GROMACS .gro file of C-alpha atoms in nm:
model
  342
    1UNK     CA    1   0.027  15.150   8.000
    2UNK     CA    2   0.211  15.073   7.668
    3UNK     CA    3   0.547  14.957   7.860
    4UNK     CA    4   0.547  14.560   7.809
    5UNK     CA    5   0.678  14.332   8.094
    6UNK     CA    6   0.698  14.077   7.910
    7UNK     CA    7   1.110  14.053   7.873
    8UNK     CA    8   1.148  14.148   8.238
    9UNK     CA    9   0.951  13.838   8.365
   10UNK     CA   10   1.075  13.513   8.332
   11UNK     CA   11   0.710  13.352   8.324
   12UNK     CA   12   0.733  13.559   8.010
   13UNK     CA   13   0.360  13.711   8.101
   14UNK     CA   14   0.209  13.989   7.908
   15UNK     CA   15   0.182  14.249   8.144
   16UNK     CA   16   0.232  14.657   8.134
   17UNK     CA   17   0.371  14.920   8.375
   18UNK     CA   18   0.308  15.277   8.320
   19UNK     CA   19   0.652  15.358   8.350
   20UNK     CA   20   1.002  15.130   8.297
   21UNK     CA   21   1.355  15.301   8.455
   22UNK     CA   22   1.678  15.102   8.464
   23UNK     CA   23   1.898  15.204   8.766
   24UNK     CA   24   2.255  15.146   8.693
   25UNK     CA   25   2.352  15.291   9.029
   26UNK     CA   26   2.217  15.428   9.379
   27UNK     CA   27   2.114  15.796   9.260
   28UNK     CA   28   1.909  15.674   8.967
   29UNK     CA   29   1.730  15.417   9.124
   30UNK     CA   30   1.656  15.684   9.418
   31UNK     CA   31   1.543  15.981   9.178
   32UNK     CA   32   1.320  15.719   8.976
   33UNK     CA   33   1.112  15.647   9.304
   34UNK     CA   34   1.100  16.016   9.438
   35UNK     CA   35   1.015  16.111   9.103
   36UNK     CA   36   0.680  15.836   9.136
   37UNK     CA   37   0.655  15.929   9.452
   38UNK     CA   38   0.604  16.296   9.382
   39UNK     CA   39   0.319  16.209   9.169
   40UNK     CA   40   0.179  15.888   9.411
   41UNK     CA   41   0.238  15.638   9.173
   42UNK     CA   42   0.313  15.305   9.315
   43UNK     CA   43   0.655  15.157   9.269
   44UNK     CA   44   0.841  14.808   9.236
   45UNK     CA   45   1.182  14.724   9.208
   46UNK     CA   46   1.274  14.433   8.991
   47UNK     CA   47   1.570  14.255   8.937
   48UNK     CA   48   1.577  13.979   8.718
   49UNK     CA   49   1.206  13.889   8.715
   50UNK     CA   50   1.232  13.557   8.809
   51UNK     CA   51   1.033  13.508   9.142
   52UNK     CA   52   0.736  13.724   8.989
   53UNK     CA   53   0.403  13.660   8.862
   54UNK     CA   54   0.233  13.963   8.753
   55UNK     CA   55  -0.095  13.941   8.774
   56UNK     CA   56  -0.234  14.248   8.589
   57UNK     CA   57  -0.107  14.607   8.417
   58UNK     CA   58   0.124  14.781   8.664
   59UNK     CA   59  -0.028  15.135   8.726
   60UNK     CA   60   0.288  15.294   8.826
   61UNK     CA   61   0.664  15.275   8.783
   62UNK     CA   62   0.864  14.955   8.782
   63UNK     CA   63   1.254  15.040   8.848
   64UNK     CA   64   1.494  14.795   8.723
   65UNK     CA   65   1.803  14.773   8.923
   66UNK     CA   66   2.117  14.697   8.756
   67UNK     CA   67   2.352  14.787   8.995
   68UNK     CA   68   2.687  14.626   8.960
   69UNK     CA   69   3.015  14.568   9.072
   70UNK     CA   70   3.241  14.288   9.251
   71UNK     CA   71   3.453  14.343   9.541
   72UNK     CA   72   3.706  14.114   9.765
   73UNK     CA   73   3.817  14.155  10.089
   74UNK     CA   74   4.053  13.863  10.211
   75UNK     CA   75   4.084  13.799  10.580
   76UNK     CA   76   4.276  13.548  10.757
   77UNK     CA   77   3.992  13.343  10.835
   78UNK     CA   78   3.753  13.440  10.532
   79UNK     CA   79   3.682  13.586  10.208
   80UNK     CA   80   3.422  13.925  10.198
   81UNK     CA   81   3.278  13.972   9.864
   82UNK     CA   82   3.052  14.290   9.811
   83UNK     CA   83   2.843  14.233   9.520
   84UNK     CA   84   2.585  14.511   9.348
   85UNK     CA   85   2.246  14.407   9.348
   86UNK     CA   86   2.224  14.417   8.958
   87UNK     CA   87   2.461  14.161   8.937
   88UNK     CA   88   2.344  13.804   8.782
   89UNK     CA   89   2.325  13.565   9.075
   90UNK     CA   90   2.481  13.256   8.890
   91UNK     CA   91   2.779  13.487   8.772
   92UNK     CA   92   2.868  13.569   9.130
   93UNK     CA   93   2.892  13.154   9.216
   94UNK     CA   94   3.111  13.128   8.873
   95UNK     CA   95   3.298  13.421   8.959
   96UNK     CA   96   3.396  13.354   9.332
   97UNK     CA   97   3.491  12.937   9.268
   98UNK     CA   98   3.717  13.056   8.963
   99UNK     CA   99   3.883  13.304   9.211
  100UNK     CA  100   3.910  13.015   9.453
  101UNK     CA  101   3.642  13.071   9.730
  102UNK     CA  102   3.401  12.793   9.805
  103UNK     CA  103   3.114  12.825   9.946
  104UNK     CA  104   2.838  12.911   9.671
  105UNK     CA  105   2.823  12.634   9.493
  106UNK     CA  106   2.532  12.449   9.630
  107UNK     CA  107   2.354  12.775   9.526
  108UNK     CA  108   2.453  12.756   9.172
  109UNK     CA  109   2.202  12.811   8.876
  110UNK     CA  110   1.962  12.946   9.127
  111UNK     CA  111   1.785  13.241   8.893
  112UNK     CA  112   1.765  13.650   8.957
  113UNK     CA  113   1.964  13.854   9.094
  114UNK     CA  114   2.162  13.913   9.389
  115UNK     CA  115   1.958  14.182   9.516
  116UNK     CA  116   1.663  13.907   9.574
  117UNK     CA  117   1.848  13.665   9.742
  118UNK     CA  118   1.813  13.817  10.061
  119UNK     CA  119   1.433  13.875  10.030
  120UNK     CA  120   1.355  13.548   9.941
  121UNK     CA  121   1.670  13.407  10.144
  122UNK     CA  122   1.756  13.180   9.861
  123UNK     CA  123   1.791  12.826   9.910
  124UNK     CA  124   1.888  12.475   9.759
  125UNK     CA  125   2.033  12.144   9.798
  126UNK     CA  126   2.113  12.234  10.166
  127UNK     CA  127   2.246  12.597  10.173
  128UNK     CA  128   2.071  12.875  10.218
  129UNK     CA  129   2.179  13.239  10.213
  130UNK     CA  130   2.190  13.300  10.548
  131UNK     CA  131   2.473  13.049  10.577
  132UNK     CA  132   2.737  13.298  10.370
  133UNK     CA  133   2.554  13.649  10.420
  134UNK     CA  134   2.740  13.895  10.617
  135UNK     CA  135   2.557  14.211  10.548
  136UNK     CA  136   2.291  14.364  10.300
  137UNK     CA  137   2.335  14.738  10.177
  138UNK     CA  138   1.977  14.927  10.159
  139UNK     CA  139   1.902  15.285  10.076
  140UNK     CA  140   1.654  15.433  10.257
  141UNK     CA  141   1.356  15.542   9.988
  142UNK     CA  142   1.212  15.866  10.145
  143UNK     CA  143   1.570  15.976  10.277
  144UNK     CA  144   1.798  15.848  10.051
  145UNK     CA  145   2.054  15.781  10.329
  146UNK     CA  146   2.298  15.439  10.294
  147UNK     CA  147   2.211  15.144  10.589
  148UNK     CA  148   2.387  14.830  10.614
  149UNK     CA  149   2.200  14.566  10.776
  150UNK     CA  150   2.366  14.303  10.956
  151UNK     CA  151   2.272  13.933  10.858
  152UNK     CA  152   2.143  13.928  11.220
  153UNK     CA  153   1.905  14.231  11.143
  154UNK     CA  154   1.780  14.040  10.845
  155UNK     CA  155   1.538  13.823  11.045
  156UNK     CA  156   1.601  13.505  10.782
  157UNK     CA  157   1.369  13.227  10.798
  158UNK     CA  158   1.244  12.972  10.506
  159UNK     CA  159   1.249  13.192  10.212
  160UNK     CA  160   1.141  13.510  10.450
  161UNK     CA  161   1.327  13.781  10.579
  162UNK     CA  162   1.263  14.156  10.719
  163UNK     CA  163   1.235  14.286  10.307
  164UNK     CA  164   0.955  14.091  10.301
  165UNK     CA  165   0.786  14.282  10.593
  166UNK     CA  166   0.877  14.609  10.788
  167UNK     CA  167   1.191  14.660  10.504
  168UNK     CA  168   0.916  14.600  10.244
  169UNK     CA  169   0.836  14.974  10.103
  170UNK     CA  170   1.076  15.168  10.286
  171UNK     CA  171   1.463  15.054  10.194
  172UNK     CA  172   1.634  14.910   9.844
  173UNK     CA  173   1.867  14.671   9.835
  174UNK     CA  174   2.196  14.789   9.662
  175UNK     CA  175   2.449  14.551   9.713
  176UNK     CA  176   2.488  14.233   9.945
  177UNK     CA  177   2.781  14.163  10.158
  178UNK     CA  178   2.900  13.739  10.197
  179UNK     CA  179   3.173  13.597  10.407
  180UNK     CA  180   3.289  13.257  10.247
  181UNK     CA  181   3.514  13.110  10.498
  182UNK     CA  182   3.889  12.976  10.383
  183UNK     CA  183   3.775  12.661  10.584
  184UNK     CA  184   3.577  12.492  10.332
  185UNK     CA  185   3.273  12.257  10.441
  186UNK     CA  186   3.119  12.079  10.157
  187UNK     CA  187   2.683  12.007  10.212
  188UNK     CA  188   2.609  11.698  10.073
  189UNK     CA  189   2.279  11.626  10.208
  190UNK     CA  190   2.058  11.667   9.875
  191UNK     CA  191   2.006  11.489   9.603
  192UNK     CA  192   2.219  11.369   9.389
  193UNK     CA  193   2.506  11.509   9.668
  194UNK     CA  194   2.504  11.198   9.859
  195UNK     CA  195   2.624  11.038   9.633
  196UNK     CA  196   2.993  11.264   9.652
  197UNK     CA  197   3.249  11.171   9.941
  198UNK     CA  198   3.253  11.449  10.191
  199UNK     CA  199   3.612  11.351  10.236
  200UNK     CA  200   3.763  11.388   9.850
  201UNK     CA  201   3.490  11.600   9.724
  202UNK     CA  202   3.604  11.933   9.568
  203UNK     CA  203   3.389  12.260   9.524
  204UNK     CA  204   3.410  12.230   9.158
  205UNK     CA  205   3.247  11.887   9.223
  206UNK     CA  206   2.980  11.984   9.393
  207UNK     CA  207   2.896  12.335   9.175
  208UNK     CA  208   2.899  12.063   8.825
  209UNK     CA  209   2.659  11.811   9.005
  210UNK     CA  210   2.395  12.094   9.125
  211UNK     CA  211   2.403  12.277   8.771
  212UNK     CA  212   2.380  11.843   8.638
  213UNK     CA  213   2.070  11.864   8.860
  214UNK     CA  214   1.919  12.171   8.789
  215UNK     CA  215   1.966  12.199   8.377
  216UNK     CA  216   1.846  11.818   8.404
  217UNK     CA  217   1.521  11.848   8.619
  218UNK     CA  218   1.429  12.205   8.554
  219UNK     CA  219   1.329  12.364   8.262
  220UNK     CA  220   1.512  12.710   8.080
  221UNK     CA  221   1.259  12.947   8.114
  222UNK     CA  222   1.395  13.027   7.781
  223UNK     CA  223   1.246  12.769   7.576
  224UNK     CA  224   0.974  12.732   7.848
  225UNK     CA  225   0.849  13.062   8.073
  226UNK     CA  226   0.849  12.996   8.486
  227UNK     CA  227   0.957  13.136   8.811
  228UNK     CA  228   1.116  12.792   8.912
  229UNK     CA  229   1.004  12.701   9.263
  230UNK     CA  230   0.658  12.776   9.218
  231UNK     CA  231   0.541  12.645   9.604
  232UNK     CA  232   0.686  12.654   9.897
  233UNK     CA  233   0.825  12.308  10.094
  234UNK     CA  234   0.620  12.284  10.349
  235UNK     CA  235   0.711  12.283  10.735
  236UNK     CA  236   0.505  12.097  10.931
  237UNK     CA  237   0.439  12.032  11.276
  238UNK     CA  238   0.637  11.668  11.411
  239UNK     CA  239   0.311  11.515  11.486
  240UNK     CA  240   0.164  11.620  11.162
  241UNK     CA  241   0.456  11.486  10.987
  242UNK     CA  242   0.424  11.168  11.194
  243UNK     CA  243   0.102  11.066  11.101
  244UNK     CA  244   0.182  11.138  10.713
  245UNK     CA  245   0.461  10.887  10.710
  246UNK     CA  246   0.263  10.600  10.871
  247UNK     CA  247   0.048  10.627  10.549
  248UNK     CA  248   0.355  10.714  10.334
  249UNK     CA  249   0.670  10.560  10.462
  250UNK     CA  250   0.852  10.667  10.147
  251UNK     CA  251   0.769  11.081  10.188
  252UNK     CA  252   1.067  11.216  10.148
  253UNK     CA  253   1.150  11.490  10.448
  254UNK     CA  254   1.387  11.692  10.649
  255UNK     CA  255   1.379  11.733  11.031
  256UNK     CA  256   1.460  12.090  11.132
  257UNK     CA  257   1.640  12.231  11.411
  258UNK     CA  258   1.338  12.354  11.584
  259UNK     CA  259   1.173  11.994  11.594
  260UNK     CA  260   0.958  12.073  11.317
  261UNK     CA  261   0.980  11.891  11.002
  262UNK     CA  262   1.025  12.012  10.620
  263UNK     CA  263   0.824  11.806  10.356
  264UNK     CA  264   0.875  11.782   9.942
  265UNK     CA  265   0.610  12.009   9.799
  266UNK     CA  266   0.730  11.835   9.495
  267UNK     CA  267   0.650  11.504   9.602
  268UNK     CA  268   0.346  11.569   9.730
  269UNK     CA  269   0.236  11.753   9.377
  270UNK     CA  270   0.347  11.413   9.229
  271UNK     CA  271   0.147  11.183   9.455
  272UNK     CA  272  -0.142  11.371   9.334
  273UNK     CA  273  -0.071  11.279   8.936
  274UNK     CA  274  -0.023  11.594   8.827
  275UNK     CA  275   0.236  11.636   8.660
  276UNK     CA  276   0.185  11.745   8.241
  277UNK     CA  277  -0.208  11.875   8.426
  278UNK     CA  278  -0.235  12.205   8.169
  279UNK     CA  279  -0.552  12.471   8.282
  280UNK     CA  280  -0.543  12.758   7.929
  281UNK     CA  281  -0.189  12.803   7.852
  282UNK     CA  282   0.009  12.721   8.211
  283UNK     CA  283   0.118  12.342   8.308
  284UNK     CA  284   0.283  12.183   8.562
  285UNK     CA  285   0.623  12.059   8.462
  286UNK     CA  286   0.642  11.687   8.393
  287UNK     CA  287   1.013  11.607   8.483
  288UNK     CA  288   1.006  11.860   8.869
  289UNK     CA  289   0.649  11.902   8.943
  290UNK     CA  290   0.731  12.191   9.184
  291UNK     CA  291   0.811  12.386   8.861
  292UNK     CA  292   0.494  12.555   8.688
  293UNK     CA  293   0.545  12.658   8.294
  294UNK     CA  294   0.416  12.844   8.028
  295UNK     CA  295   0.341  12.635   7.715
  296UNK     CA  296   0.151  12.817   7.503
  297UNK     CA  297   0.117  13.244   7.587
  298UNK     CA  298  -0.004  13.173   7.941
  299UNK     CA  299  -0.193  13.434   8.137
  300UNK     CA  300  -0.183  13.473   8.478
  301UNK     CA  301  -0.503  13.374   8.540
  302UNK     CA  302  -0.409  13.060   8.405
  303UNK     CA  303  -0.109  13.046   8.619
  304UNK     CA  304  -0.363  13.141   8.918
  305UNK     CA  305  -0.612  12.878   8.840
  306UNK     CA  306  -0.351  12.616   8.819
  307UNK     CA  307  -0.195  12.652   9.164
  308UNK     CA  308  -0.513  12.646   9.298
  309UNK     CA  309  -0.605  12.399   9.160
  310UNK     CA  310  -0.267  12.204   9.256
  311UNK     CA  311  -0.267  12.385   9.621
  312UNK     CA  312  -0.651  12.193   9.636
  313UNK     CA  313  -0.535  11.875   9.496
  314UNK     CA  314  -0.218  11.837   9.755
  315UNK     CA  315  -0.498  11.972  10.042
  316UNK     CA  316  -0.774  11.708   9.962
  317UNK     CA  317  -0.512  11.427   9.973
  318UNK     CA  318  -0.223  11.522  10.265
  319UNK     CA  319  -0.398  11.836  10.463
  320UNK     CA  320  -0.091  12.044  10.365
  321UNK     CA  321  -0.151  12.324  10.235
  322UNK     CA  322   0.129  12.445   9.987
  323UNK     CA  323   0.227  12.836   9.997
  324UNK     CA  324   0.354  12.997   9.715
  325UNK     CA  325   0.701  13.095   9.662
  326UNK     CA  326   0.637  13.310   9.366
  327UNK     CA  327   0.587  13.686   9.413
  328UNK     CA  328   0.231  13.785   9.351
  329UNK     CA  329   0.227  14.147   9.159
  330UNK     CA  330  -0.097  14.294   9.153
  331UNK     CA  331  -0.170  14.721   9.025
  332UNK     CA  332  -0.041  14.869   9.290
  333UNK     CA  333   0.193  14.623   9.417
  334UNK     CA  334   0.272  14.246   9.613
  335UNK     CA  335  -0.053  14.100   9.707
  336UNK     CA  336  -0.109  13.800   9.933
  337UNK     CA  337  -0.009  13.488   9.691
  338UNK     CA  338  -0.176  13.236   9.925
  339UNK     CA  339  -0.500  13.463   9.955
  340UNK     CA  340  -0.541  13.468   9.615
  341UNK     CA  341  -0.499  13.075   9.483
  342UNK     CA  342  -0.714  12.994   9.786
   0.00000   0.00000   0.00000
């Protein structure tokens, strides 16, 4: 257990893993996890670290994909780019609106890699992945035979998708297909986007004001360790949501397609004053209170104790129940992140 996590996290938590192999392409990756396999060790692929909390040693392998590689396609109607899952998420935005295809940018700044971002089905300021994902690539673990998955097959819901269930254990992500189509439609219904006219507004535009947003409200898990999004937005019920805004007129939300509407876990943390609340070393950020930090050489019981403690607080005063969006890592693998901050 003397491999530290600690670099490969961006909560920057002191964990270990009994064994660390970077995957630089398909065949490495797939003899690292037949090679644990062969001795029934559990395994976990990482990618940037960034959606993770570990919550104790790792007693097996952790494989570190770093697959890369950019590809174009250009249709008539659209642009395909095939991107390797090791590749930075951020670099792909920058790289596709410097080669002139739109369609990223609300997405920019959004941490990992872009193997994750159809597990989590990355989101923000309007967009999510679904929107611009054509296919994923997988290899099959026990077989090591190639699958593409069709953004249909992916089963995408609010930060969910089929890699978080049947997908799970059996397949690895190697490279995600998107289809950015030449027929540009800015999203300006976030934030500081509003503000932008849909008519004049270029993608360049758009990409500076999200990055604006995100450097300005969010914190570098550089200077301070986190996973950004810690919770969930909750979706709630119409009725539910109802009777919240007749005591809060001002809660900010989002009606959804299938009637049911999508609060600001954010808000909601804020209503509850507790932003700057601190439990050992973890705190919850005082500019975006959705954001939980490490201050001073948090542990993740620290991190633990403080979402429940927030999940509680938001409970006690709305009855909503936040989830969170963070991956809970336990010794043998993902563990239930709402069962344990219960």
């Amino acid at each position: 257990m003397n491999h530290s996590l600690k670099a490969l996290n961006t909560f920057g938590i002191d964990q270990y893993a009994s064994e660390i192999v970077c995957a630089e392409n398909e065949q490495q990756l797939l003899d690292a996890w037949q090679a644990a396999n062969a001795l029934s060790q559990p395994v976990l692929i990482l990618g940037e670290g960034s959606n993770v909390l570990f919550l104790d040693a790792f007693h097996g392998t952790v494989i570190v994909n770093r697959i890369r590689g950019i590809e174009v396609t250009e249709q008539p109607e659209a642009w395909l780019v095939h991107a390797g899952a090791g590749e930075n998420w951020h670099h792909v935005v920058q790289y596709t609106l410097q080669h002139g295809m739109p369609g990223l940018e609300n997405l920019a700044l959004i941490p990992g890699c872009v193997g994750s971002s159809p597990i989590q089905n990355i989101g923000a300021y309007g967009v999510e992945l679904q929107r611009v994902c054509d296919y994923v690539d997988c290899v099959e673990l026990a077989t090591g035979k190639l699958v593409r998955v069709s953004a249909a097959e992916c089963r995408f819901g609010y930060r969910d998708s089929i890699f978080k269930h049947e997908y799970q254990d059996r397949f690895a992500i190697v490279a995600v297909g998107l289809r950015l189509p030449k027929q540009w439609q800015p999203v300006l219904t976030y934030g500081d986007l509003v503000r932008l006219d849909p008519a004049t507004v270029t993608p360049q535009q758009v990409f500076d004001s999200v990055c604006l947003m995100r450097t300005t409200k969010l914190p570098d898990p550089k200077v301070n360790g986190n996973a950004g999004s810690f919770f969930k937005n909750p979706v709630v019920a119409a009725e539910m949501a109802e009777a919240l805004l007749s005591r809060f007129p001002g809660a900010p939300h989002y009606p959804q397609a299938d009637g049911s509407v999508k609060l600001a876990a954010g808000w909601l943390i804020d209503q509850c004053q507790l932003k700057g609340q601190t439990i050992g070393g973890a705190a919850v950020h005082r500019q975006q209170a959705l954001v939980l930090i490490n201050v001073d050489n948090a542990t993740s019981e620290d991190v633990v104790k403080l979402a429940h403690h927030v999940r509680q607080k938001v409970g006690e005063k709305f009855n909503v129940w936040l989830e969170p969006e963070v991956r809970f890592i336990g010794q043998m693998g993902e563990v239930n992140a709402v069962e344990i901050i219960a």
